[in-house]
Coordinates of N, CA and C in Angstrom, one line a residue:
M1 N 152.8 -44.5 253.7 CA 153.3 -46.0 252.3 C 153.2 -45.6 251.2
D2 N 154.1 -45.8 250.9 CA 154.6 -45.3 249.2 C 152.7 -46.2 248.5
S3 N 152.0 -45.5 247.2 CA 150.8 -45.9 247.3 C 151.6 -47.0 246.0
T4 N 152.5 -46.9 245.3 CA 153.0 -47.5 244.6 C 152.9 -49.0 244.6
N5 N 153.9 -49.1 246.1 CA 153.3 -50.2 246.5 C 152.6 -50.8 247.3
E6 N 151.3 -50.5 247.5 CA 150.2 -50.1 248.6 C 148.9 -50.8 247.9
R7 N 148.8 -52.5 248.3 CA 148.5 -53.1 247.7 C 146.4 -52.3 247.4
W8 N 145.9 -53.1 246.5 CA 144.3 -52.2 246.3 C 143.6 -52.5 247.4
S9 N 142.6 -52.2 247.8 CA 141.5 -53.0 248.5 C 139.6 -53.3 247.8
S10 N 139.6 -53.9 248.6 CA 137.7 -54.4 247.9 C 136.9 -53.1 248.5
L11 N 135.8 -53.3 247.8 CA 135.1 -52.4 248.2 C 134.4 -52.1 249.4
E12 N 134.4 -53.7 249.7 CA 133.9 -54.0 250.8 C 135.1 -54.3 252.2
E13 N 136.1 -53.7 251.3 CA 137.0 -53.4 252.4 C 137.4 -52.1 253.0
V14 N 136.8 -51.1 252.0 CA 136.7 -50.1 252.0 C 136.0 -49.6 252.9
A15 N 134.3 -49.9 252.5 CA 133.4 -49.9 253.6 C 133.6 -50.3 255.3
E16 N 133.7 -51.1 255.2 CA 134.6 -51.8 256.4 C 135.4 -50.7 257.7
Y17 N 136.2 -50.1 256.7 CA 137.5 -49.0 257.1 C 136.8 -47.9 256.9
L18 N 135.8 -47.1 256.4 CA 135.2 -46.0 256.4 C 134.1 -46.4 257.4
G19 N 133.2 -47.7 258.0 CA 132.2 -48.0 259.0 C 131.4 -47.2 258.0
V20 N 131.3 -47.5 256.9 CA 129.6 -47.3 256.0 C 129.3 -48.6 255.3
N21 N 127.9 -48.4 255.3 CA 127.7 -49.0 254.0 C 128.1 -49.7 252.7
K22 N 128.2 -51.1 251.9 CA 128.8 -51.0 250.7 C 127.6 -50.3 249.8
D23 N 126.6 -49.9 249.8 CA 125.6 -49.1 248.7 C 126.6 -47.6 249.3
T24 N 126.6 -47.1 250.3 CA 127.1 -46.0 250.7 C 128.5 -45.4 249.6
V25 N 129.6 -46.8 249.9 CA 130.7 -46.5 248.7 C 130.4 -46.7 247.1
R26 N 128.8 -47.8 246.9 CA 128.9 -47.4 245.3 C 128.3 -45.9 244.9
N27 N 127.2 -45.9 245.8 CA 126.6 -44.4 245.5 C 127.8 -43.4 245.4
W28 N 129.3 -43.2 246.0 CA 130.1 -42.5 246.4 C 131.0 -42.7 244.3
I29 N 130.9 -43.6 243.9 CA 131.4 -44.6 242.6 C 130.2 -43.9 241.9
K30 N 129.1 -43.8 242.0 CA 128.3 -43.1 240.6 C 128.9 -42.1 240.4
K31 N 129.0 -41.3 241.8 CA 128.5 -39.4 241.7 C 130.0 -39.7 241.7
Q32 N 130.6 -40.6 241.1 CA 132.4 -40.0 240.8 C 133.4 -39.4 241.7
S33 N 133.1 -39.2 242.8 CA 133.6 -38.3 244.1 C 134.8 -39.2 244.6
I34 N 134.2 -40.8 245.0 CA 135.5 -41.6 245.5 C 136.6 -41.5 244.6
P35 N 137.8 -42.0 245.1 CA 138.7 -42.4 244.0 C 139.2 -44.1 243.6
A36 N 138.6 -44.3 243.0 CA 138.5 -45.7 242.4 C 139.2 -46.5 241.1
C37 N 139.2 -47.5 240.9 CA 139.7 -47.6 239.5 C 138.9 -49.4 239.2
K38 N 138.3 -49.2 238.6 CA 138.1 -50.9 238.3 C 138.4 -51.5 237.4
I39 N 138.8 -52.8 238.0 CA 139.7 -53.8 237.8 C 138.8 -54.9 237.4
G40 N 138.9 -55.2 235.6 CA 137.8 -56.7 235.6 C 136.7 -55.7 235.6
K41 N 136.0 -56.7 236.9 CA 134.4 -56.2 237.3 C 134.1 -55.7 238.3
L42 N 135.4 -55.8 239.0 CA 135.9 -54.9 240.5 C 135.9 -53.9 240.8
W43 N 135.8 -53.0 241.6 CA 136.4 -51.7 242.1 C 137.3 -52.1 242.8
K44 N 138.4 -51.3 242.6 CA 139.9 -51.5 244.0 C 140.0 -50.0 243.9
F45 N 140.6 -50.4 245.4 CA 140.5 -48.8 245.8 C 142.1 -48.9 246.6
K46 N 143.0 -47.5 247.0 CA 144.6 -47.4 247.5 C 143.3 -46.7 248.8
L47 N 143.7 -47.2 249.6 CA 143.6 -46.9 251.3 C 144.1 -45.6 251.5
S48 N 145.1 -45.2 251.1 CA 146.1 -44.1 250.8 C 145.0 -42.9 250.0
E49 N 144.4 -43.1 249.3 CA 143.9 -41.8 248.1 C 142.3 -42.3 249.0
I50 N 142.2 -43.2 249.6 CA 140.8 -42.9 251.0 C 140.6 -41.9 251.8
D51 N 142.3 -42.3 252.2 CA 142.7 -41.0 253.7 C 142.7 -39.8 253.2
E52 N 143.4 -39.7 251.6 CA 143.8 -38.0 251.4 C 142.0 -37.5 250.9
W53 N 141.1 -38.6 250.1 CA 139.5 -38.2 250.3 C 139.1 -37.7 251.5
V54 N 139.0 -38.2 252.2 CA 138.2 -38.0 253.8 C 139.0 -36.8 254.2
K55 N 140.3 -36.7 254.2 CA 140.8 -35.3 254.4 C 140.7 -34.2 254.2
S56 N 140.1 -34.0 252.7 CA 140.1 -33.2 251.3 C 138.3 -32.6 252.1
G57 N 137.2 -33.6 252.8 CA 136.3 -32.5 252.7 C 135.4 -33.4 252.0
K58 N 135.9 -34.2 250.7 CA 135.0 -34.1 249.6 C 134.1 -35.1 249.9
S59 N 134.4 -36.2 251.0 CA 133.6 -37.3 251.6 C 132.4 -36.6 251.9
A60 N 132.1 -35.3 252.7 CA 131.3 -35.0 253.0 C 130.2 -34.6 252.2
L61 N 130.6 -33.7 251.1 CA 130.0 -33.0 250.1 C 129.1 -34.0 249.2
D62 N 127.3 -33.7 249.3 CA 126.5 -34.7 248.3 C 125.9 -34.2 247.3

């Protein structure tokens, strides 16, 4: 999917997509390891960037 036309996903959607707790996603945001953008007060994600991040192995780093 072309990432420019891809809709933004919420923190809750990304947590469900990855099968992890929302707090886990928040911790990844704090560590600045997960690709995320803050729009207003909400964190938003592109699932294509999340897939690339997972495939890169960066999600396994602690």
